[in-house]
CSV table of N, CA and C in Angstrom, one decimal:
chain,number,residue,atom,x,y,z
D,16,MET,N,137.9,-30.7,10.0
D,16,MET,CA,139.1,-31.5,10.4
D,16,MET,C,139.5,-32.2,9.1
D,17,ARG,N,140.8,-32.1,8.8
D,17,ARG,CA,141.3,-32.7,7.6
D,17,ARG,C,141.6,-34.2,7.8
D,18,PRO,N,141.5,-35.0,6.8
D,18,PRO,CA,141.8,-36.4,7.0
D,18,PRO,C,143.2,-36.7,7.5
D,19,SER,N,143.4,-37.6,8.4
D,19,SER,CA,144.7,-38.0,8.9
D,19,SER,C,145.2,-39.3,8.4
D,20,PRO,N,146.5,-39.5,8.3
D,20,PRO,CA,147.0,-40.8,7.9
D,20,PRO,C,147.0,-41.8,9.0
D,21,ILE,N,145.9,-41.9,9.7
D,21,ILE,CA,145.7,-42.9,10.7
D,21,ILE,C,144.2,-43.3,10.6
D,22,ASP,N,144.0,-44.5,11.0
D,22,ASP,CA,142.6,-45.1,10.8
D,22,ASP,C,141.6,-44.4,11.7
D,23,PRO,N,140.4,-44.1,11.1
D,23,PRO,CA,139.4,-43.5,11.9
D,23,PRO,C,138.9,-44.3,13.1
D,24,ALA,N,139.0,-45.6,13.1
D,24,ALA,CA,138.6,-46.4,14.2
D,24,ALA,C,139.4,-46.1,15.5
D,25,THR,N,140.7,-45.9,15.3
D,25,THR,CA,141.6,-45.5,16.4
D,25,THR,C,141.3,-44.1,17.0
D,26,LEU,N,141.1,-43.2,16.1
D,26,LEU,CA,140.7,-41.8,16.5
D,26,LEU,C,139.4,-41.8,17.2
D,27,ARG,N,138.5,-42.6,16.7
D,27,ARG,CA,137.1,-42.7,17.4
D,27,ARG,C,137.2,-43.3,18.8
D,28,ALA,N,138.1,-44.4,18.9
D,28,ALA,CA,138.3,-45.0,20.2
D,28,ALA,C,138.9,-44.0,21.2
D,29,LEU,N,139.8,-43.2,20.7
D,29,LEU,CA,140.4,-42.2,21.6
D,29,LEU,C,139.4,-41.2,22.0
D,30,ALA,N,138.6,-40.8,21.1
D,30,ALA,CA,137.5,-39.8,21.4
D,30,ALA,C,136.5,-40.3,22.4
D,31,GLU,N,136.1,-41.5,22.2
D,31,GLU,CA,135.0,-42.1,23.0
D,31,GLU,C,135.5,-42.6,24.4
D,32,PHE,N,136.8,-42.8,24.6
D,32,PHE,CA,137.3,-43.4,25.8
D,32,PHE,C,136.9,-42.6,27.1
D,33,PRO,N,137.0,-41.3,27.1
D,33,PRO,CA,136.6,-40.6,28.4
D,33,PRO,C,135.2,-40.9,28.9
D,34,ASP,N,134.2,-41.0,27.9
D,34,ASP,CA,132.9,-41.4,28.3
D,34,ASP,C,132.8,-42.8,28.8
D,35,SER,N,133.5,-43.7,28.2
D,35,SER,CA,133.5,-45.1,28.6
D,35,SER,C,134.2,-45.3,29.9
D,36,LEU,N,135.3,-44.6,30.1
D,36,LEU,CA,136.0,-44.7,31.4
D,36,LEU,C,135.1,-44.2,32.5
D,37,GLU,N,134.5,-43.1,32.3
D,37,GLU,CA,133.6,-42.5,33.4
D,37,GLU,C,132.5,-43.4,33.7
D,38,ALA,N,131.9,-44.0,32.6
D,38,ALA,CA,130.7,-44.9,32.8
D,38,ALA,C,131.1,-46.1,33.6
D,39,HIS,N,132.2,-46.7,33.2
D,39,HIS,CA,132.6,-47.9,33.9
D,39,HIS,C,133.1,-47.7,35.3
D,40,PHE,N,133.7,-46.5,35.6
D,40,PHE,CA,134.1,-46.2,36.9
D,40,PHE,C,132.8,-45.9,37.8
D,41,ALA,N,131.9,-45.3,37.2
D,41,ALA,CA,130.6,-45.0,37.9
D,41,ALA,C,129.8,-46.2,38.3
D,42,ALA,N,130.1,-47.3,37.5
D,42,ALA,CA,129.3,-48.6,37.8
D,42,ALA,C,129.9,-49.3,39.0
D,43,PHE,N,131.1,-48.9,39.5
D,43,PHE,CA,131.6,-49.5,40.7
D,43,PHE,C,130.8,-49.2,41.9
D,44,PRO,N,130.5,-50.1,42.7
D,44,PRO,CA,129.9,-49.8,44.0
D,44,PRO,C,130.8,-48.9,44.8
D,45,ALA,N,130.3,-48.1,45.7
D,45,ALA,CA,131.1,-47.1,46.4
D,45,ALA,C,132.2,-47.8,47.2
D,46,ASP,N,131.9,-49.0,47.8
D,46,ASP,CA,132.9,-49.7,48.6
D,46,ASP,C,133.9,-50.4,47.8
D,47,ALA,N,133.8,-50.3,46.4
D,47,ALA,CA,134.7,-51.1,45.6
D,47,ALA,C,135.8,-50.2,44.9
D,48,VAL,N,135.6,-48.8,45.0
D,48,VAL,CA,136.5,-48.0,44.2
D,48,VAL,C,137.9,-47.9,44.8
D,49,HIS,N,138.1,-48.2,46.1
D,49,HIS,CA,139.4,-48.2,46.7
D,49,HIS,C,139.8,-49.7,47.1
D,50,TRP,N,139.0,-50.6,46.8
D,50,TRP,CA,139.2,-52.0,47.1
D,50,TRP,C,140.4,-52.6,46.3
D,51,SER,N,141.2,-53.4,46.9
D,51,SER,CA,142.2,-54.1,46.2
D,51,SER,C,142.2,-55.6,46.5
D,52,PRO,N,142.5,-56.5,45.6
D,52,PRO,CA,142.4,-57.9,45.8
D,52,PRO,C,143.6,-58.4,46.6
D,53,ALA,N,143.5,-59.5,47.2
D,53,ALA,CA,144.6,-60.1,47.9
D,53,ALA,C,145.7,-60.6,46.9
D,54,ASP,N,145.2,-61.0,45.7
D,54,ASP,CA,146.1,-61.5,44.7
D,54,ASP,C,145.9,-60.7,43.4
D,55,TRP,N,146.9,-60.1,42.9
D,55,TRP,CA,146.8,-59.3,41.7
D,55,TRP,C,147.2,-60.1,40.4
D,56,SER,N,147.4,-61.3,40.6
D,56,SER,CA,147.9,-62.2,39.4
D,56,SER,C,146.8,-62.0,38.3
D,57,GLY,N,147.3,-61.7,37.1
D,57,GLY,CA,146.5,-61.7,35.9
D,57,GLY,C,145.9,-60.3,35.6
D,58,ILE,N,146.1,-59.3,36.4
D,58,ILE,CA,145.6,-58.0,36.0
D,58,ILE,C,146.2,-57.5,34.7
D,59,PRO,N,145.4,-57.0,33.8
D,59,PRO,CA,145.9,-56.6,32.5
D,59,PRO,C,146.5,-55.2,32.5
D,60,SER,N,146.5,-54.5,33.6
D,60,SER,CA,147.0,-53.1,33.7
D,60,SER,C,147.9,-53.1,35.0
D,61,GLU,N,148.3,-51.9,35.4
D,61,GLU,CA,149.1,-51.8,36.6
D,61,GLU,C,148.2,-52.2,37.8
D,62,ARG,N,148.8,-52.5,38.9
D,62,ARG,CA,148.1,-52.9,40.1
D,62,ARG,C,147.5,-51.7,40.8
D,63,PHE,N,146.5,-51.1,40.2
D,63,PHE,CA,145.9,-50.0,40.8
D,63,PHE,C,144.4,-50.3,41.1
D,64,THR,N,143.9,-49.7,42.2
D,64,THR,CA,142.5,-49.8,42.5
D,64,THR,C,141.7,-49.0,41.4
D,65,ALA,N,140.4,-49.1,41.3
D,65,ALA,CA,139.6,-48.4,40.3
D,65,ALA,C,139.9,-46.9,40.4
D,66,HIS,N,139.9,-46.4,41.6
D,66,HIS,CA,140.2,-45.0,41.9
D,66,HIS,C,141.5,-44.6,41.3
D,67,GLU,N,142.5,-45.4,41.6
D,67,GLU,CA,143.9,-45.1,41.2
D,67,GLU,C,144.0,-45.2,39.7
D,68,GLN,N,143.3,-46.2,39.1
D,68,GLN,CA,143.3,-46.3,37.6
D,68,GLN,C,142.9,-45.0,36.9
D,69,VAL,N,141.9,-44.3,37.5
D,69,VAL,CA,141.4,-43.1,36.9
D,69,VAL,C,142.5,-42.0,37.0
D,70,CYS,N,143.1,-41.9,38.2
D,70,CYS,CA,144.2,-40.9,38.3
D,70,CYS,C,145.4,-41.2,37.4
D,71,HIS,N,145.7,-42.5,37.3
D,71,HIS,CA,146.8,-42.9,36.4
D,71,HIS,C,146.5,-42.5,35.0
D,72,VAL,N,145.3,-42.8,34.5
D,72,VAL,CA,145.0,-42.5,33.1
D,72,VAL,C,145.1,-41.0,32.8
D,73,ARG,N,144.7,-40.2,33.8
D,73,ARG,CA,144.8,-38.8,33.6
D,73,ARG,C,146.3,-38.4,33.5
D,74,ASP,N,147.1,-38.9,34.4
D,74,ASP,CA,148.5,-38.5,34.4
D,74,ASP,C,149.3,-39.0,33.2
D,75,VAL,N,149.0,-40.2,32.7
D,75,VAL,CA,149.6,-40.7,31.5
D,75,VAL,C,149.2,-39.8,30.3
D,76,GLU,N,148.0,-39.3,30.3
D,76,GLU,CA,147.6,-38.5,29.2
D,76,GLU,C,148.4,-37.1,29.2
D,77,ILE,N,148.4,-36.5,30.4
D,77,ILE,CA,149.0,-35.2,30.5
D,77,ILE,C,150.6,-35.2,30.6
D,78,ASP,N,151.1,-36.0,31.5
D,78,ASP,CA,152.5,-36.0,31.7
D,78,ASP,C,153.2,-37.0,30.8
D,79,GLY,N,152.5,-37.9,30.2
D,79,GLY,CA,153.1,-38.9,29.3
D,79,GLY,C,152.9,-38.5,27.9
D,80,TYR,N,151.7,-38.7,27.4
D,80,TYR,CA,151.5,-38.5,25.9
D,80,TYR,C,151.5,-37.1,25.5
D,81,HIS,N,151.0,-36.1,26.2
D,81,HIS,CA,151.2,-34.7,25.8
D,81,HIS,C,152.6,-34.4,25.6
D,82,VAL,N,153.5,-34.8,26.6
D,82,VAL,CA,154.9,-34.5,26.5
D,82,VAL,C,155.5,-35.3,25.3
D,83,ARG,N,155.1,-36.6,25.2
D,83,ARG,CA,155.7,-37.4,24.1
D,83,ARG,C,155.4,-36.9,22.8
D,84,PHE,N,154.1,-36.5,22.5
D,84,PHE,CA,153.8,-36.0,21.2
D,84,PHE,C,154.5,-34.7,20.9
D,85,ARG,N,154.6,-33.8,21.9
D,85,ARG,CA,155.3,-32.5,21.7
D,85,ARG,C,156.8,-32.8,21.4
D,86,ARG,N,157.4,-33.6,22.1
D,86,ARG,CA,158.8,-33.9,21.9
D,86,ARG,C,159.1,-34.6,20.6
D,87,ALA,N,158.2,-35.5,20.2
D,87,ALA,CA,158.4,-36.2,18.9
D,87,ALA,C,158.2,-35.2,17.8
D,88,LEU,N,157.3,-34.2,17.9
D,88,LEU,CA,157.1,-33.2,16.9
D,88,LEU,C,158.1,-32.2,16.9
D,89,ASP,N,158.8,-31.9,18.0
D,89,ASP,CA,159.7,-30.7,18.1
D,89,ASP,C,161.2,-31.1,18.1
D,90,GLU,N,161.5,-32.3,18.5
D,90,GLU,CA,162.9,-32.7,18.6
D,90,GLU,C,163.2,-33.8,17.6
D,91,ALA,N,164.5,-34.0,17.3
D,91,ALA,CA,165.0,-35.0,16.4
D,91,ALA,C,165.1,-36.3,17.1
D,92,ASN,N,164.3,-37.3,16.8
D,92,ASN,CA,164.3,-38.6,17.4
D,92,ASN,C,164.5,-38.6,18.9
D,93,PRO,N,163.7,-38.0,19.7
D,93,PRO,CA,163.9,-38.0,21.1
D,93,PRO,C,163.7,-39.3,21.8
D,94,PHE,N,164.3,-39.5,22.9
D,94,PHE,CA,164.1,-40.6,23.8
D,94,PHE,C,163.0,-40.3,24.7
D,95,LEU,N,161.9,-41.1,24.7
D,95,LEU,CA,160.7,-40.8,25.5
D,95,LEU,C,160.7,-41.8,26.7
D,96,PRO,N,161.0,-41.4,27.9
D,96,PRO,CA,161.1,-42.3,29.0
D,96,PRO,C,159.7,-42.7,29.5
D,97,ASP,N,159.7,-43.9,30.2
D,97,ASP,CA,158.6,-44.4,30.9
D,97,ASP,C,158.3,-43.4,32.1
D,98,LEU,N,157.1,-43.3,32.6
D,98,LEU,CA,156.7,-42.4,33.7
D,98,LEU,C,157.0,-43.0,35.1
D,99,GLY,N,157.2,-44.3,35.2
D,99,GLY,CA,157.3,-44.9,36.5
D,99,GLY,C,156.0,-44.8,37.2
D,100,SER,N,155.0,-45.5,36.7
D,100,SER,CA,153.6,-45.4,37.2
D,100,SER,C,153.4,-45.6,38.7
D,101,GLU,N,154.0,-46.6,39.3
D,101,GLU,CA,153.8,-46.9,40.7
D,101,GLU,C,154.4,-45.8,41.6
D,102,ALA,N,155.6,-45.3,41.2
D,102,ALA,CA,156.2,-44.2,42.0
D,102,ALA,C,155.4,-42.9,41.8
D,103,LEU,N,154.9,-42.7,40.7
D,103,LEU,CA,154.0,-41.5,40.4
D,103,LEU,C,152.8,-41.6,41.3
D,104,ALA,N,152.2,-42.7,41.4
D,104,ALA,CA,151.0,-42.9,42.2
D,104,ALA,C,151.2,-42.6,43.6
D,105,ARG,N,152.4,-43.0,44.1
D,105,ARG,CA,152.7,-42.7,45.5
D,105,ARG,C,153.0,-41.2,45.7
D,106,GLU,N,153.9,-40.7,44.8
D,106,GLU,CA,154.2,-39.2,44.9
D,106,GLU,C,153.0,-38.3,44.9
D,107,ARG,N,152.1,-38.7,44.0
D,107,ARG,CA,150.9,-37.8,43.9
D,107,ARG,C,149.7,-38.2,44.7
D,108,ASN,N,149.9,-39.2,45.6
D,108,ASN,CA,148.9,-39.6,46.5
D,108,ASN,C,147.5,-39.8,45.8
D,109,TYR,N,147.5,-40.8,44.9
D,109,TYR,CA,146.3,-41.1,44.1
D,109,TYR,C,145.1,-41.4,45.1
D,110,VAL,N,145.4,-42.1,46.2
D,110,VAL,CA,144.4,-42.5,47.1
D,110,VAL,C,143.6,-41.3,47.7
D,111,GLY,N,144.4,-40.2,47.9
D,111,GLY,CA,143.8,-39.0,48.5
D,111,GLY,C,143.2,-38.0,47.4
D,112,GLN,N,143.2,-38.3,46.2
D,112,GLN,CA,142.7,-37.4,45.2
D,112,GLN,C,141.2,-37.6,44.9
D,113,ASP,N,140.6,-36.6,44.3
D,113,ASP,CA,139.2,-36.7,43.9
D,113,ASP,C,139.1,-37.4,42.6
D,114,ALA,N,138.5,-38.5,42.5
D,114,ALA,CA,138.4,-39.3,41.2
D,114,ALA,C,137.6,-38.5,40.2
D,115,HIS,N,136.5,-37.8,40.6
D,115,HIS,CA,135.7,-37.1,39.7
D,115,HIS,C,136.5,-35.9,39.1
D,116,ALA,N,137.3,-35.2,39.9
D,116,ALA,CA,138.2,-34.2,39.3
D,116,ALA,C,139.2,-34.8,38.4
D,117,ALA,N,139.7,-35.9,38.7
D,117,ALA,CA,140.6,-36.6,37.8
D,117,ALA,C,140.0,-37.0,36.5
D,118,LEU,N,138.7,-37.4,36.5
D,118,LEU,CA,138.0,-37.7,35.3
D,118,LEU,C,137.8,-36.5,34.5
D,119,ALA,N,137.4,-35.4,35.1
D,119,ALA,CA,137.2,-34.1,34.4
D,119,ALA,C,138.5,-33.6,33.7
D,120,ALA,N,139.6,-33.7,34.5
D,120,ALA,CA,140.9,-33.3,34.0
D,120,ALA,C,141.4,-34.2,32.8
D,121,PHE,N,141.1,-35.5,32.9
D,121,PHE,CA,141.4,-36.4,31.8
D,121,PHE,C,140.6,-36.1,30.6
D,122,ARG,N,139.3,-35.8,30.8
D,122,ARG,CA,138.5,-35.5,29.6
D,122,ARG,C,139.0,-34.2,28.9
D,123,ALA,N,139.4,-33.2,29.6
D,123,ALA,CA,139.9,-32.0,29.0
D,123,ALA,C,141.3,-32.3,28.3
D,124,ALA,N,142.1,-33.1,29.0
D,124,ALA,CA,143.4,-33.4,28.4
D,124,ALA,C,143.2,-34.2,27.1
D,125,ARG,N,142.3,-35.1,27.1
D,125,ARG,CA,142.0,-35.9,25.9
D,125,ARG,C,141.5,-35.0,24.7
D,126,ARG,N,140.7,-34.0,25.0
D,126,ARG,CA,140.3,-33.1,24.0
D,126,ARG,C,141.5,-32.4,23.4
D,127,GLU,N,142.5,-32.0,24.3
D,127,GLU,CA,143.7,-31.4,23.8
D,127,GLU,C,144.5,-32.3,22.9
D,128,THR,N,144.6,-33.6,23.3
D,128,THR,CA,145.3,-34.6,22.5
D,128,THR,C,144.7,-34.7,21.1
D,129,LEU,N,143.3,-34.8,21.0
D,129,LEU,CA,142.6,-34.9,19.8
D,129,LEU,C,142.8,-33.7,18.9
D,130,ALA,N,142.8,-32.5,19.5
D,130,ALA,CA,143.0,-31.2,18.8
D,130,ALA,C,144.4,-31.2,18.2
D,131,LEU,N,145.4,-31.6,18.9
D,131,LEU,CA,146.7,-31.7,18.4
D,131,LEU,C,146.8,-32.6,17.2
D,132,LEU,N,146.2,-33.8,17.3
D,132,LEU,CA,146.3,-34.8,16.3
D,132,LEU,C,145.6,-34.3,15.0
D,133,ALA,N,144.5,-33.6,15.2
D,133,ALA,CA,143.7,-33.1,14.1
D,133,ALA,C,144.4,-32.2,13.1
D,134,HIS,N,145.5,-31.6,13.6
D,134,HIS,CA,146.2,-30.6,12.8
D,134,HIS,C,147.5,-31.1,12.3
D,135,LEU,N,147.8,-32.4,12.4
D,135,LEU,CA,149.1,-32.9,11.9
D,135,LEU,C,149.0,-33.1,10.4
D,136,ASP,N,150.2,-32.9,9.8
D,136,ASP,CA,150.3,-33.3,8.4
D,136,ASP,C,151.0,-34.6,8.2
D,137,ALA,N,151.1,-35.1,7.0
D,137,ALA,CA,151.7,-36.5,6.8
D,137,ALA,C,153.1,-36.6,7.3
D,138,THR,N,153.9,-35.5,7.2
D,138,THR,CA,155.3,-35.6,7.6
D,138,THR,C,155.3,-35.7,9.2
D,139,GLN,N,154.4,-34.9,9.8
D,139,GLN,CA,154.4,-35.0,11.3
D,139,GLN,C,154.0,-36.3,11.8
D,140,TRP,N,153.0,-37.0,11.2
D,140,TRP,CA,152.6,-38.3,11.6
D,140,TRP,C,153.8,-39.3,11.6
D,141,SER,N,154.7,-39.1,10.7
D,141,SER,CA,155.9,-40.0,10.6
D,141,SER,C,157.1,-39.6,11.4
D,142,ARG,N,157.1,-38.6,12.1
D,142,ARG,CA,158.2,-38.1,12.9
D,142,ARG,C,158.7,-39.2,13.9
D,143,PRO,N,160.0,-39.6,13.9
D,143,PRO,CA,160.4,-40.7,14.7
D,143,PRO,C,160.8,-40.3,16.2
D,144,ALA,N,160.7,-41.3,17.0
D,144,ALA,CA,161.1,-41.2,18.4
D,144,ALA,C,161.5,-42.5,18.9
D,145,PHE,N,162.1,-42.6,20.1
D,145,PHE,CA,162.5,-43.9,20.7
D,145,PHE,C,161.8,-43.9,22.0
D,146,PHE,N,160.8,-44.8,22.2
D,146,PHE,CA,160.0,-44.9,23.4
D,146,PHE,C,160.5,-46.0,24.3
D,147,GLU,N,160.9,-45.7,25.5
D,147,GLU,CA,161.5,-46.6,26.4
D,147,GLU,C,160.5,-47.8,26.6
D,148,ASP,N,161.0,-49.0,26.6
D,148,ASP,CA,160.3,-50.3,26.7
D,148,ASP,C,159.5,-50.6,25.4
D,149,TYR,N,159.5,-49.8,24.4
D,149,TYR,CA,158.8,-50.1,23.2
D,149,TYR,C,159.7,-50.0,22.0
D,150,GLY,N,160.7,-49.2,22.0
D,150,GLY,CA,161.7,-49.1,21.0
D,150,GLY,C,161.3,-48.0,20.0
D,151,PRO,N,161.9,-48.1,18.8
D,151,PRO,CA,161.6,-47.0,17.8
D,151,PRO,C,160.1,-46.9,17.4
D,152,THR,N,159.7,-45.7,17.3
D,152,THR,CA,158.3,-45.5,16.9
D,152,THR,C,158.1,-44.2,16.2
D,153,THR,N,156.9,-43.8,15.9
D,153,THR,CA,156.6,-42.5,15.2
D,153,THR,C,155.5,-41.9,16.0
D,154,VAL,N,155.1,-40.7,15.6
D,154,VAL,CA,153.9,-40.0,16.2
D,154,VAL,C,152.7,-40.9,16.0
D,155,ARG,N,152.6,-41.5,14.8
D,155,ARG,CA,151.5,-42.4,14.5
D,155,ARG,C,151.5,-43.6,15.5
D,156,GLY,N,152.7,-44.2,15.7
D,156,GLY,CA,152.8,-45.3,16.6
D,156,GLY,C,152.4,-44.9,18.0
D,157,LEU,N,152.8,-43.7,18.5
D,157,LEU,CA,152.4,-43.2,19.8
D,157,LEU,C,150.9,-43.2,20.0
D,158,VAL,N,150.2,-42.8,18.9
D,158,VAL,CA,148.7,-42.8,18.9
D,158,VAL,C,148.2,-44.2,19.2
D,159,HIS,N,148.8,-45.2,18.5
D,159,HIS,CA,148.3,-46.6,18.8
D,159,HIS,C,148.7,-47.0,20.2
D,160,TYR,N,149.8,-46.7,20.7
D,160,TYR,CA,150.2,-47.0,22.0
D,160,TYR,C,149.3,-46.4,23.1
D,161,LEU,N,148.9,-45.1,22.8
D,161,LEU,CA,147.9,-44.5,23.7
D,161,LEU,C,146.6,-45.2,23.7
D,162,CYS,N,146.1,-45.6,22.5
D,162,CYS,CA,144.8,-46.3,22.4
D,162,CYS,C,145.0,-47.7,23.1
D,163,SER,N,146.1,-48.3,23.0
D,163,SER,CA,146.3,-49.6,23.7
D,163,SER,C,146.3,-49.4,25.2
D,164,HIS,N,146.9,-48.3,25.6
D,164,HIS,CA,147.0,-48.0,27.1
D,164,HIS,C,145.5,-47.8,27.6
D,165,ASP,N,144.7,-47.1,26.9
D,165,ASP,CA,143.3,-46.9,27.3
D,165,ASP,C,142.6,-48.3,27.5
D,166,GLN,N,142.8,-49.1,26.5
D,166,GLN,CA,142.2,-50.5,26.5
D,166,GLN,C,142.7,-51.3,27.7
D,167,GLN,N,144.0,-51.2,28.0
D,167,GLN,CA,144.6,-51.9,29.1
D,167,GLN,C,143.9,-51.5,30.4
D,168,HIS,N,143.6,-50.2,30.6
D,168,HIS,CA,143.0,-49.7,31.8
D,168,HIS,C,141.5,-50.0,31.9
D,169,MET,N,140.9,-50.1,30.8
D,169,MET,CA,139.5,-50.5,30.8
D,169,MET,C,139.4,-52.0,31.2
D,170,ALA,N,140.4,-52.7,30.6
D,170,ALA,CA,140.4,-54.2,31.0
D,170,ALA,C,140.8,-54.3,32.5
D,171,GLY,N,141.6,-53.4,33.0
D,171,GLY,CA,142.0,-53.5,34.4
D,171,GLY,C,140.8,-53.2,35.3
D,172,LEU,N,139.9,-52.2,34.9
D,172,LEU,CA,138.7,-51.9,35.6
D,172,LEU,C,137.8,-53.2,35.6
D,173,GLN,N,137.6,-53.8,34.5
D,173,GLN,CA,136.8,-55.0,34.4
D,173,GLN,C,137.3,-56.1,35.2
D,174,TRP,N,138.6,-56.3,35.2
D,174,TRP,CA,139.2,-57.3,36.0
D,174,TRP,C,139.0,-57.1,37.5
D,175,LEU,N,139.2,-55.8,37.9
D,175,LEU,CA,138.9,-55.5,39.3
D,175,LEU,C,137.5,-55.8,39.7
D,176,ARG,N,136.6,-55.4,38.9
D,176,ARG,CA,135.2,-55.6,39.2
D,176,ARG,C,134.9,-57.1,39.3
D,177,GLY,N,135.5,-57.9,38.4
D,177,GLY,CA,135.3,-59.4,38.4
D,177,GLY,C,135.8,-59.9,39.7
D,178,LYS,N,137.0,-59.5,40.2
D,178,LYS,CA,137.6,-59.9,41.4
D,178,LYS,C,136.7,-59.5,42.6
D,179,PHE,N,136.3,-58.2,42.6
D,179,PHE,CA,135.4,-57.7,43.7
D,179,PHE,C,134.1,-58.5,43.8
D,180,ASP,N,133.5,-58.7,42.7
D,180,ASP,CA,132.2,-59.5,42.7
D,180,ASP,C,132.4,-60.9,43.2
D,181,ALA,N,133.5,-61.5,42.8
D,181,ALA,CA,133.8,-62.9,43.3
D,181,ALA,C,134.0,-62.9,44.8
D,182,VAL,N,134.7,-61.9,45.4
D,182,VAL,CA,134.9,-61.9,46.8
D,182,VAL,C,133.7,-61.4,47.6
D,183,ARG,N,133.1,-60.4,47.1
D,183,ARG,CA,132.0,-59.8,47.9
D,183,ARG,C,130.6,-60.2,47.4
D,184,GLY,N,130.5,-60.9,46.3
D,184,GLY,CA,129.2,-61.3,45.8
D,184,GLY,C,128.8,-60.2,44.9
D,185,ALA,N,128.1,-60.5,43.8
D,185,ALA,CA,127.6,-59.6,42.8
D,185,ALA,C,126.8,-58.5,43.5
D,186,VAL,N,127.0,-57.3,43.2
D,186,VAL,CA,126.3,-56.2,43.8
D,186,VAL,C,125.5,-55.5,42.7
């Protein structure tokens, strides 16, 4: 793998996230994966249950960032729309999906993301795009937004677990 013009810490965080997501999701008690709090105030991610968080992360990787990276690399300054996460969750029936299959699909998709990034040259890292709700960015910027998205959903899982433990008692 040739060196990239992005910091190794960010690439490492992206590579390690599937393991971390799976471990934290596995730590949820069985009766907590579909649990939702009465009050969502303060959640650092979308208002999704632990199960829905996993499905969402998978879809954002595949339908969000795979598409965004390709378009930023192939088109002249493309507009990259938001996915509409809550509508997507309803349309795809996250509640009825298999979370373990979603984790496996996410893991495979993240490997594809990392493989794509490993082959970029300096010019490609700097290709511009306009990301809805974020503004002007580059392929490099998209990588940072993806890493931030991962962290938001890890924080969302921890927040949910904290709320669950407070309501049901530590398990």
